């Protein structure tokens, strides 16, 4: 099957199920803050519910690069509601919409979660993340037919995006620079000797970086090993597949490991592509 045929089949299957079919946080766990709420009051409410604390603050990748490479201070800028809205667009669906509509929203740039709104009351009743929809696909394979059995090589161009990688012996700052320059959330780590994929560094690792004040001049592998040695739960594991791997298995590995990307490698474990959770959303939500 071609990508278009696979996408159409998946889209038709998801169109048969409503948005509320996906597991969502309970109403008690959802926090809804009116847009008229002052910014400090909004943060106060989040802190009161233990959603964030002072230790959760982290600078952007650009800030880290600026501090590490130039020793320059990070400029303090006023954070406004409009600024936050631009970074996190409010893309929602109604309770009457299908999962196909949910997938199309989650395929949009910078949209990682979608509120489900009651059309009659205007209230948010659920929240669906990309990972939650991936898990629904895994849990409901039988409803999707044989389409998930096709290998990635038959569904091109899925997973054909080039992998941005950094050498294991490079300074860890180089990994952050690459993520910042390419506007991506993770890079592959390859060995100097063979160029095979040995690890990954993602934006979630910044929390460990800041918590431990890890030296920016140390190598990428020293950074990865330091995280592994301390059994830090924020570490994103390296999950791999090949172009011969069935689509369903790739999605299953993504769900089981709770990661946002699966690296594709060749017979020598060299990175040849990457399938992101957004790629999966695009495949599920494409009407073509």
PDB file of C-alpha atoms in Angstrom:
ATOM      1  CA  UNK A   1       0.000   0.000   0.000  1.00  0.00           C
ATOM      2  CA  UNK A   2       1.119   3.552  -0.667  1.00  0.00           C
ATOM      3  CA  UNK A   3       1.253   6.203   2.022  1.00  0.00           C
ATOM      4  CA  UNK A   4      -1.958   7.723   0.670  1.00  0.00           C
ATOM      5  CA  UNK A   5      -3.777   4.375   0.838  1.00  0.00           C
ATOM      6  CA  UNK A   6      -2.538   3.684   4.369  1.00  0.00           C
ATOM      7  CA  UNK A   7      -3.483   7.173   5.500  1.00  0.00           C
ATOM      8  CA  UNK A   8      -6.972   6.933   3.988  1.00  0.00           C
ATOM      9  CA  UNK A   9      -7.580   3.571   5.653  1.00  0.00           C
ATOM     10  CA  UNK A  10      -6.463   4.840   9.057  1.00  0.00           C
ATOM     11  CA  UNK A  11      -8.445   8.060   8.672  1.00  0.00           C
ATOM     12  CA  UNK A  12     -11.627   6.114   7.842  1.00  0.00           C
ATOM     13  CA  UNK A  13     -11.135   3.887  10.888  1.00  0.00           C
ATOM     14  CA  UNK A  14     -10.596   6.811  13.266  1.00  0.00           C
ATOM     15  CA  UNK A  15     -13.585   8.646  11.802  1.00  0.00           C
ATOM     16  CA  UNK A  16     -15.809   5.903  13.248  1.00  0.00           C
ATOM     17  CA  UNK A  17     -14.878   6.781  16.837  1.00  0.00           C
ATOM     18  CA  UNK A  18     -15.589   9.877  18.887  1.00  0.00           C
ATOM     19  CA  UNK A  19     -13.037  12.138  20.536  1.00  0.00           C
ATOM     20  CA  UNK A  20     -13.944  10.880  24.006  1.00  0.00           C
ATOM     21  CA  UNK A  21     -12.869   7.334  23.105  1.00  0.00           C
ATOM     22  CA  UNK A  22      -9.297   8.207  24.093  1.00  0.00           C
ATOM     23  CA  UNK A  23      -8.300   8.095  27.739  1.00  0.00           C
ATOM     24  CA  UNK A  24      -8.070  11.559  29.253  1.00  0.00           C
ATOM     25  CA  UNK A  25      -7.181  12.942  32.692  1.00  0.00           C
ATOM     26  CA  UNK A  26     -10.165  13.010  35.036  1.00  0.00           C
ATOM     27  CA  UNK A  27     -12.139  16.220  35.500  1.00  0.00           C
ATOM     28  CA  UNK A  28     -10.548  16.583  38.933  1.00  0.00           C
ATOM     29  CA  UNK A  29      -7.092  16.614  37.345  1.00  0.00           C
ATOM     30  CA  UNK A  30      -7.936  19.207  34.688  1.00  0.00           C
ATOM     31  CA  UNK A  31      -7.164  22.837  35.479  1.00  0.00           C
ATOM     32  CA  UNK A  32      -9.046  25.440  33.459  1.00  0.00           C
ATOM     33  CA  UNK A  33      -7.882  29.050  33.748  1.00  0.00           C
ATOM     34  CA  UNK A  34      -9.975  31.835  32.138  1.00  0.00           C
ATOM     35  CA  UNK A  35      -8.096  33.998  29.630  1.00  0.00           C
ATOM     36  CA  UNK A  36      -8.906  37.075  31.724  1.00  0.00           C
ATOM     37  CA  UNK A  37      -6.892  35.714  34.663  1.00  0.00           C
ATOM     38  CA  UNK A  38      -3.744  37.762  35.424  1.00  0.00           C
ATOM     39  CA  UNK A  39      -0.595  35.851  34.530  1.00  0.00           C
ATOM     40  CA  UNK A  40       0.768  35.724  38.086  1.00  0.00           C
ATOM     41  CA  UNK A  41      -2.566  34.470  39.394  1.00  0.00           C
ATOM     42  CA  UNK A  42      -2.578  31.764  36.732  1.00  0.00           C
ATOM     43  CA  UNK A  43       0.876  30.567  37.745  1.00  0.00           C
ATOM     44  CA  UNK A  44      -0.190  30.734  41.381  1.00  0.00           C
ATOM     45  CA  UNK A  45      -3.059  28.380  40.640  1.00  0.00           C
ATOM     46  CA  UNK A  46      -0.765  25.943  38.856  1.00  0.00           C
ATOM     47  CA  UNK A  47       1.733  26.033  41.723  1.00  0.00           C
ATOM     48  CA  UNK A  48      -1.113  25.477  44.182  1.00  0.00           C
ATOM     49  CA  UNK A  49      -2.043  22.285  42.335  1.00  0.00           C
ATOM     50  CA  UNK A  50       1.610  21.161  42.226  1.00  0.00           C
ATOM     51  CA  UNK A  51       1.675  21.310  38.421  1.00  0.00           C
ATOM     52  CA  UNK A  52       4.772  23.519  38.464  1.00  0.00           C
ATOM     53  CA  UNK A  53       7.266  24.815  40.995  1.00  0.00           C
ATOM     54  CA  UNK A  54      10.338  26.990  40.833  1.00  0.00           C
ATOM     55  CA  UNK A  55      12.509  24.028  39.908  1.00  0.00           C
ATOM     56  CA  UNK A  56      10.435  23.424  36.757  1.00  0.00           C
ATOM     57  CA  UNK A  57      11.625  26.659  35.159  1.00  0.00           C
ATOM     58  CA  UNK A  58      14.155  26.104  32.424  1.00  0.00           C
ATOM     59  CA  UNK A  59      15.683  28.412  29.825  1.00  0.00           C
ATOM     60  CA  UNK A  60      15.302  27.726  26.146  1.00  0.00           C
ATOM     61  CA  UNK A  61      17.879  25.808  24.154  1.00  0.00           C
ATOM     62  CA  UNK A  62      18.929  29.126  22.666  1.00  0.00           C
ATOM     63  CA  UNK A  63      19.587  30.485  26.147  1.00  0.00           C
ATOM     64  CA  UNK A  64      21.729  27.471  27.043  1.00  0.00           C
ATOM     65  CA  UNK A  65      23.778  27.847  23.885  1.00  0.00           C
ATOM     66  CA  UNK A  66      24.214  31.560  24.503  1.00  0.00           C
ATOM     67  CA  UNK A  67      25.381  31.031  28.080  1.00  0.00           C
ATOM     68  CA  UNK A  68      27.661  28.094  27.281  1.00  0.00           C
ATOM     69  CA  UNK A  69      29.343  29.297  24.132  1.00  0.00           C
ATOM     70  CA  UNK A  70      29.614  33.015  24.790  1.00  0.00           C
ATOM     71  CA  UNK A  71      29.259  33.368  28.536  1.00  0.00           C
ATOM     72  CA  UNK A  72      26.578  35.955  27.848  1.00  0.00           C
ATOM     73  CA  UNK A  73      23.688  36.580  30.225  1.00  0.00           C
ATOM     74  CA  UNK A  74      20.149  35.744  29.133  1.00  0.00           C
ATOM     75  CA  UNK A  75      18.090  38.859  28.529  1.00  0.00           C
ATOM     76  CA  UNK A  76      15.115  39.211  30.846  1.00  0.00           C
ATOM     77  CA  UNK A  77      11.966  39.796  28.819  1.00  0.00           C
ATOM     78  CA  UNK A  78       8.421  40.378  29.931  1.00  0.00           C
ATOM     79  CA  UNK A  79       6.273  37.277  29.510  1.00  0.00           C
ATOM     80  CA  UNK A  80       2.781  38.159  28.376  1.00  0.00           C
ATOM     81  CA  UNK A  81      -0.352  36.115  27.787  1.00  0.00           C
ATOM     82  CA  UNK A  82      -0.109  36.805  24.056  1.00  0.00           C
ATOM     83  CA  UNK A  83       3.493  35.524  24.057  1.00  0.00           C
ATOM     84  CA  UNK A  84       2.441  32.271  25.713  1.00  0.00           C
ATOM     85  CA  UNK A  85      -0.514  31.957  23.331  1.00  0.00           C
ATOM     86  CA  UNK A  86       1.786  32.213  20.314  1.00  0.00           C
ATOM     87  CA  UNK A  87       4.040  29.482  21.671  1.00  0.00           C
ATOM     88  CA  UNK A  88       1.139  27.230  22.642  1.00  0.00           C
ATOM     89  CA  UNK A  89      -1.768  27.728  20.223  1.00  0.00           C
ATOM     90  CA  UNK A  90      -5.195  26.713  21.536  1.00  0.00           C
ATOM     91  CA  UNK A  91      -6.342  24.167  18.974  1.00  0.00           C
ATOM     92  CA  UNK A  92      -9.392  22.275  20.205  1.00  0.00           C
ATOM     93  CA  UNK A  93     -12.068  19.809  19.128  1.00  0.00           C
ATOM     94  CA  UNK A  94     -15.683  19.319  20.168  1.00  0.00           C
ATOM     95  CA  UNK A  95     -17.059  16.264  21.947  1.00  0.00           C
ATOM     96  CA  UNK A  96     -18.988  15.514  18.752  1.00  0.00           C
ATOM     97  CA  UNK A  97     -15.827  15.364  16.618  1.00  0.00           C
ATOM     98  CA  UNK A  98     -14.183  12.100  15.603  1.00  0.00           C
ATOM     99  CA  UNK A  99     -10.715  10.814  16.415  1.00  0.00           C
ATOM    100  CA  UNK A 100      -9.779  11.602  12.817  1.00  0.00           C
ATOM    101  CA  UNK A 101     -10.374  15.279  13.581  1.00  0.00           C
ATOM    102  CA  UNK A 102      -8.360  14.935  16.796  1.00  0.00           C
ATOM    103  CA  UNK A 103      -5.445  13.457  14.828  1.00  0.00           C
ATOM    104  CA  UNK A 104      -5.537  16.280  12.276  1.00  0.00           C
ATOM    105  CA  UNK A 105      -5.327  18.850  15.094  1.00  0.00           C
ATOM    106  CA  UNK A 106      -2.463  17.002  16.772  1.00  0.00           C
ATOM    107  CA  UNK A 107      -0.601  16.956  13.456  1.00  0.00           C
ATOM    108  CA  UNK A 108      -0.391  20.753  13.439  1.00  0.00           C
ATOM    109  CA  UNK A 109       2.886  22.469  14.231  1.00  0.00           C
ATOM    110  CA  UNK A 110       3.522  23.018  17.962  1.00  0.00           C
ATOM    111  CA  UNK A 111       0.299  21.224  18.949  1.00  0.00           C
ATOM    112  CA  UNK A 112       1.011  18.335  21.319  1.00  0.00           C
ATOM    113  CA  UNK A 113      -2.302  18.181  23.172  1.00  0.00           C
ATOM    114  CA  UNK A 114      -5.881  19.026  22.241  1.00  0.00           C
ATOM    115  CA  UNK A 115      -8.654  20.114  24.623  1.00  0.00           C
ATOM    116  CA  UNK A 116     -12.075  18.548  24.041  1.00  0.00           C
ATOM    117  CA  UNK A 117     -14.802  21.164  24.442  1.00  0.00           C
ATOM    118  CA  UNK A 118     -18.524  20.690  25.071  1.00  0.00           C
ATOM    119  CA  UNK A 119     -20.171  22.613  22.239  1.00  0.00           C
ATOM    120  CA  UNK A 120     -23.236  23.468  24.311  1.00  0.00           C
ATOM    121  CA  UNK A 121     -21.481  24.817  27.400  1.00  0.00           C
ATOM    122  CA  UNK A 122     -18.105  25.855  25.985  1.00  0.00           C
ATOM    123  CA  UNK A 123     -16.384  23.995  28.827  1.00  0.00           C
ATOM    124  CA  UNK A 124     -13.341  21.765  28.439  1.00  0.00           C
ATOM    125  CA  UNK A 125     -14.256  18.217  29.415  1.00  0.00           C
ATOM    126  CA  UNK A 126     -11.162  16.277  28.347  1.00  0.00           C
ATOM    127  CA  UNK A 127      -7.587  16.638  27.138  1.00  0.00           C
ATOM    128  CA  UNK A 128      -6.021  14.377  24.513  1.00  0.00           C
ATOM    129  CA  UNK A 129      -2.260  14.200  24.012  1.00  0.00           C
ATOM    130  CA  UNK A 130      -0.362  12.812  21.038  1.00  0.00           C
ATOM    131  CA  UNK A 131       0.888   9.965  23.218  1.00  0.00           C
ATOM    132  CA  UNK A 132      -2.655   9.125  24.362  1.00  0.00           C
ATOM    133  CA  UNK A 133      -3.830   8.778  20.758  1.00  0.00           C
ATOM    134  CA  UNK A 134      -0.804   6.608  19.936  1.00  0.00           C
ATOM    135  CA  UNK A 135      -1.743   4.365  22.872  1.00  0.00           C
ATOM    136  CA  UNK A 136      -5.350   4.176  21.604  1.00  0.00           C
ATOM    137  CA  UNK A 137      -4.082   2.948  18.226  1.00  0.00           C
ATOM    138  CA  UNK A 138      -2.024   0.236  19.947  1.00  0.00           C
ATOM    139  CA  UNK A 139      -4.951  -0.821  22.144  1.00  0.00           C
ATOM    140  CA  UNK A 140      -7.321  -0.980  19.164  1.00  0.00           C
ATOM    141  CA  UNK A 141      -5.192  -2.639  16.483  1.00  0.00           C
ATOM    142  CA  UNK A 142      -8.007  -5.054  15.673  1.00  0.00           C
ATOM    143  CA  UNK A 143     -10.252  -2.159  14.645  1.00  0.00           C
ATOM    144  CA  UNK A 144      -7.695  -0.856  12.155  1.00  0.00           C
ATOM    145  CA  UNK A 145      -7.409  -4.003  10.049  1.00  0.00           C
ATOM    146  CA  UNK A 146      -4.267  -5.131   8.239  1.00  0.00           C
ATOM    147  CA  UNK A 147      -3.037  -1.647   7.437  1.00  0.00           C
ATOM    148  CA  UNK A 148      -0.640  -1.621  10.408  1.00  0.00           C
ATOM    149  CA  UNK A 149       1.130  -4.737   9.135  1.00  0.00           C
ATOM    150  CA  UNK A 150       2.758  -2.970   6.209  1.00  0.00           C
ATOM    151  CA  UNK A 151       6.504  -2.237   6.597  1.00  0.00           C
ATOM    152  CA  UNK A 152       7.696   1.342   6.594  1.00  0.00           C
ATOM    153  CA  UNK A 153       9.519   0.876   3.292  1.00  0.00           C
ATOM    154  CA  UNK A 154       6.129   0.490   1.594  1.00  0.00           C
ATOM    155  CA  UNK A 155       4.709   3.654   3.162  1.00  0.00           C
ATOM    156  CA  UNK A 156       7.274   6.200   2.002  1.00  0.00           C
ATOM    157  CA  UNK A 157       8.006   8.995   2.636  1.00  0.00           C
ATOM    158  CA  UNK A 158       7.291   8.111   6.294  1.00  0.00           C
ATOM    159  CA  UNK A 159      10.546   8.050   8.260  1.00  0.00           C
ATOM    160  CA  UNK A 160      12.639   9.507   5.467  1.00  0.00           C
ATOM    161  CA  UNK A 161      13.553  12.721   7.290  1.00  0.00           C
ATOM    162  CA  UNK A 162      17.340  12.881   7.784  1.00  0.00           C
ATOM    163  CA  UNK A 163      18.624  12.266  11.301  1.00  0.00           C
ATOM    164  CA  UNK A 164      20.496  15.141  12.896  1.00  0.00           C
ATOM    165  CA  UNK A 165      23.276  13.528  14.910  1.00  0.00           C
ATOM    166  CA  UNK A 166      26.241  14.451  17.055  1.00  0.00           C
ATOM    167  CA  UNK A 167      29.457  12.527  17.665  1.00  0.00           C
ATOM    168  CA  UNK A 168      29.640  10.780  21.039  1.00  0.00           C
ATOM    169  CA  UNK A 169      32.994  12.448  21.759  1.00  0.00           C
ATOM    170  CA  UNK A 170      31.760  15.988  21.033  1.00  0.00           C
ATOM    171  CA  UNK A 171      31.058  18.447  23.872  1.00  0.00           C
ATOM    172  CA  UNK A 172      27.495  18.114  25.173  1.00  0.00           C
ATOM    173  CA  UNK A 173      26.962  21.770  24.251  1.00  0.00           C
ATOM    174  CA  UNK A 174      27.184  20.730  20.586  1.00  0.00           C
ATOM    175  CA  UNK A 175      24.084  18.568  21.016  1.00  0.00           C
ATOM    176  CA  UNK A 176      22.103  21.512  22.375  1.00  0.00           C
ATOM    177  CA  UNK A 177      23.421  23.746  19.593  1.00  0.00           C
ATOM    178  CA  UNK A 178      22.182  21.318  16.951  1.00  0.00           C
ATOM    179  CA  UNK A 179      18.740  21.098  18.540  1.00  0.00           C
ATOM    180  CA  UNK A 180      18.525  24.873  18.679  1.00  0.00           C
ATOM    181  CA  UNK A 181      19.789  25.423  15.124  1.00  0.00           C
ATOM    182  CA  UNK A 182      17.502  22.811  13.562  1.00  0.00           C
ATOM    183  CA  UNK A 183      14.530  23.563  15.849  1.00  0.00           C
ATOM    184  CA  UNK A 184      14.214  19.921  16.881  1.00  0.00           C
ATOM    185  CA  UNK A 185      13.685  18.230  20.236  1.00  0.00           C
ATOM    186  CA  UNK A 186      16.285  15.456  19.984  1.00  0.00           C
ATOM    187  CA  UNK A 187      19.484  14.409  18.232  1.00  0.00           C
ATOM    188  CA  UNK A 188      21.025  11.025  17.650  1.00  0.00           C
ATOM    189  CA  UNK A 189      24.415  10.230  19.174  1.00  0.00           C
ATOM    190  CA  UNK A 190      26.782   8.267  16.915  1.00  0.00           C
ATOM    191  CA  UNK A 191      30.099   6.607  17.677  1.00  0.00           C
ATOM    192  CA  UNK A 192      33.261   8.172  16.321  1.00  0.00           C
ATOM    193  CA  UNK A 193      34.641   4.849  15.092  1.00  0.00           C
ATOM    194  CA  UNK A 194      31.717   3.378  13.140  1.00  0.00           C
ATOM    195  CA  UNK A 195      29.093   6.095  12.961  1.00  0.00           C
ATOM    196  CA  UNK A 196      26.508   3.730  14.445  1.00  0.00           C
ATOM    197  CA  UNK A 197      23.707   5.051  16.637  1.00  0.00           C
ATOM    198  CA  UNK A 198      24.550   4.574  20.323  1.00  0.00           C
ATOM    199  CA  UNK A 199      22.272   6.994  22.192  1.00  0.00           C
ATOM    200  CA  UNK A 200      20.012  10.009  21.938  1.00  0.00           C
ATOM    201  CA  UNK A 201      19.882  13.371  23.688  1.00  0.00           C
ATOM    202  CA  UNK A 202      16.556  15.170  23.892  1.00  0.00           C
ATOM    203  CA  UNK A 203      15.233  18.456  25.201  1.00  0.00           C
ATOM    204  CA  UNK A 204      13.862  16.657  28.270  1.00  0.00           C
ATOM    205  CA  UNK A 205      17.457  15.978  29.326  1.00  0.00           C
ATOM    206  CA  UNK A 206      17.873  19.706  29.952  1.00  0.00           C
ATOM    207  CA  UNK A 207      16.183  19.219  33.335  1.00  0.00           C
ATOM    208  CA  UNK A 208      19.014  16.926  34.423  1.00  0.00           C
ATOM    209  CA  UNK A 209      21.547  19.276  32.845  1.00  0.00           C
ATOM    210  CA  UNK A 210      20.298  22.193  34.943  1.00  0.00           C
ATOM    211  CA  UNK A 211      19.759  20.203  38.123  1.00  0.00           C
ATOM    212  CA  UNK A 212      23.312  18.839  38.194  1.00  0.00           C
ATOM    213  CA  UNK A 213      25.091  21.781  36.536  1.00  0.00           C
ATOM    214  CA  UNK A 214      26.800  19.278  34.262  1.00  0.00           C
ATOM    215  CA  UNK A 215      29.939  20.780  32.636  1.00  0.00           C
ATOM    216  CA  UNK A 216      29.201  21.858  29.065  1.00  0.00           C
ATOM    217  CA  UNK A 217      32.716  20.913  27.980  1.00  0.00           C
ATOM    218  CA  UNK A 218      32.266  17.231  28.865  1.00  0.00           C
ATOM    219  CA  UNK A 219      31.398  14.850  26.057  1.00  0.00           C
ATOM    220  CA  UNK A 220      27.930  13.833  24.977  1.00  0.00           C
ATOM    221  CA  UNK A 221      28.498  10.213  26.057  1.00  0.00           C
ATOM    222  CA  UNK A 222      29.730  11.335  29.476  1.00  0.00           C
ATOM    223  CA  UNK A 223      26.491  13.287  29.803  1.00  0.00           C
ATOM    224  CA  UNK A 224      24.367  10.300  28.736  1.00  0.00           C
ATOM    225  CA  UNK A 225      26.280   7.970  31.053  1.00  0.00           C
ATOM    226  CA  UNK A 226      25.864  10.374  33.960  1.00  0.00           C
ATOM    227  CA  UNK A 227      22.092  10.327  33.478  1.00  0.00           C
ATOM    228  CA  UNK A 228      22.016   6.531  33.209  1.00  0.00           C
ATOM    229  CA  UNK A 229      24.214   6.095  36.295  1.00  0.00           C
ATOM    230  CA  UNK A 230      21.817   8.161  38.376  1.00  0.00           C
ATOM    231  CA  UNK A 231      18.759   6.312  37.038  1.00  0.00           C
ATOM    232  CA  UNK A 232      17.038   9.577  36.189  1.00  0.00           C
ATOM    233  CA  UNK A 233      13.436   8.916  35.173  1.00  0.00           C
ATOM    234  CA  UNK A 234      13.315  11.833  32.720  1.00  0.00           C
ATOM    235  CA  UNK A 235      15.743  10.029  30.423  1.00  0.00           C
ATOM    236  CA  UNK A 236      14.259   9.221  27.006  1.00  0.00           C
ATOM    237  CA  UNK A 237      15.489   5.760  25.936  1.00  0.00           C
ATOM    238  CA  UNK A 238      16.880   5.070  22.486  1.00  0.00           C
ATOM    239  CA  UNK A 239      14.245   3.171  20.500  1.00  0.00           C
ATOM    240  CA  UNK A 240      15.130   1.879  17.047  1.00  0.00           C
ATOM    241  CA  UNK A 241      13.522   0.118  14.104  1.00  0.00           C
ATOM    242  CA  UNK A 242      14.314  -0.478  10.433  1.00  0.00           C
ATOM    243  CA  UNK A 243      12.519   0.273   7.197  1.00  0.00           C
ATOM    244  CA  UNK A 244      11.397  -3.379   7.206  1.00  0.00           C
ATOM    245  CA  UNK A 245       9.597  -2.947  10.535  1.00  0.00           C
ATOM    246  CA  UNK A 246       5.779  -2.987  10.272  1.00  0.00           C
ATOM    247  CA  UNK A 247       4.058   0.323  10.969  1.00  0.00           C
ATOM    248  CA  UNK A 248       2.142  -1.181  13.893  1.00  0.00           C
ATOM    249  CA  UNK A 249       5.360  -2.354  15.554  1.00  0.00           C
ATOM    250  CA  UNK A 250       6.914   1.107  15.247  1.00  0.00           C
ATOM    251  CA  UNK A 251       3.852   2.698  16.847  1.00  0.00           C
ATOM    252  CA  UNK A 252       3.831  -0.035  19.498  1.00  0.00           C
ATOM    253  CA  UNK A 253       7.462   0.602  20.445  1.00  0.00           C
ATOM    254  CA  UNK A 254       6.741   4.316  20.666  1.00  0.00           C
ATOM    255  CA  UNK A 255       3.821   3.694  23.024  1.00  0.00           C
ATOM    256  CA  UNK A 256       5.554   1.086  25.195  1.00  0.00           C
ATOM    257  CA  UNK A 257       8.659   3.208  25.766  1.00  0.00           C
ATOM    258  CA  UNK A 258       6.618   6.420  26.073  1.00  0.00           C
ATOM    259  CA  UNK A 259       8.883   8.230  23.606  1.00  0.00           C
ATOM    260  CA  UNK A 260       8.118  10.781  20.914  1.00  0.00           C
ATOM    261  CA  UNK A 261      10.386   9.345  18.229  1.00  0.00           C
ATOM    262  CA  UNK A 262      11.728   6.079  16.860  1.00  0.00           C
ATOM    263  CA  UNK A 263      15.076   6.110  15.059  1.00  0.00           C
ATOM    264  CA  UNK A 264      15.448   4.040  11.897  1.00  0.00           C
ATOM    265  CA  UNK A 265      18.777   2.281  11.369  1.00  0.00           C
ATOM    266  CA  UNK A 266      20.325   0.176   8.608  1.00  0.00           C
ATOM    267  CA  UNK A 267      22.007  -3.216   8.927  1.00  0.00           C
ATOM    268  CA  UNK A 268      25.061  -1.590  10.509  1.00  0.00           C
ATOM    269  CA  UNK A 269      22.993   0.397  13.032  1.00  0.00           C
ATOM    270  CA  UNK A 270      23.689   3.653  11.240  1.00  0.00           C
ATOM    271  CA  UNK A 271      20.806   6.152  11.453  1.00  0.00           C
ATOM    272  CA  UNK A 272      18.879   6.507   8.186  1.00  0.00           C
ATOM    273  CA  UNK A 273      15.645   8.140   9.298  1.00  0.00           C
ATOM    274  CA  UNK A 274      13.313   8.989  12.127  1.00  0.00           C
ATOM    275  CA  UNK A 275       9.592   8.576  12.787  1.00  0.00           C
ATOM    276  CA  UNK A 276       8.201  11.160  15.208  1.00  0.00           C
ATOM    277  CA  UNK A 277       4.887  11.099  17.030  1.00  0.00           C
ATOM    278  CA  UNK A 278       3.850  14.058  14.860  1.00  0.00           C
ATOM    279  CA  UNK A 279       4.575  11.955  11.753  1.00  0.00           C
ATOM    280  CA  UNK A 280       2.150   9.363  13.117  1.00  0.00           C
ATOM    281  CA  UNK A 281      -0.466  12.055  13.764  1.00  0.00           C
ATOM    282  CA  UNK A 282      -0.123  13.272  10.168  1.00  0.00           C
ATOM    283  CA  UNK A 283      -0.607   9.734   8.899  1.00  0.00           C
ATOM    284  CA  UNK A 284      -3.720   9.269  11.051  1.00  0.00           C
ATOM    285  CA  UNK A 285      -5.246  12.647  10.304  1.00  0.00           C
ATOM    286  CA  UNK A 286      -4.573  13.011   6.582  1.00  0.00           C
ATOM    287  CA  UNK A 287      -7.774  12.873   4.510  1.00  0.00           C
ATOM    288  CA  UNK A 288      -6.000  12.377   1.183  1.00  0.00           C
TER     289      UNK A 288
END
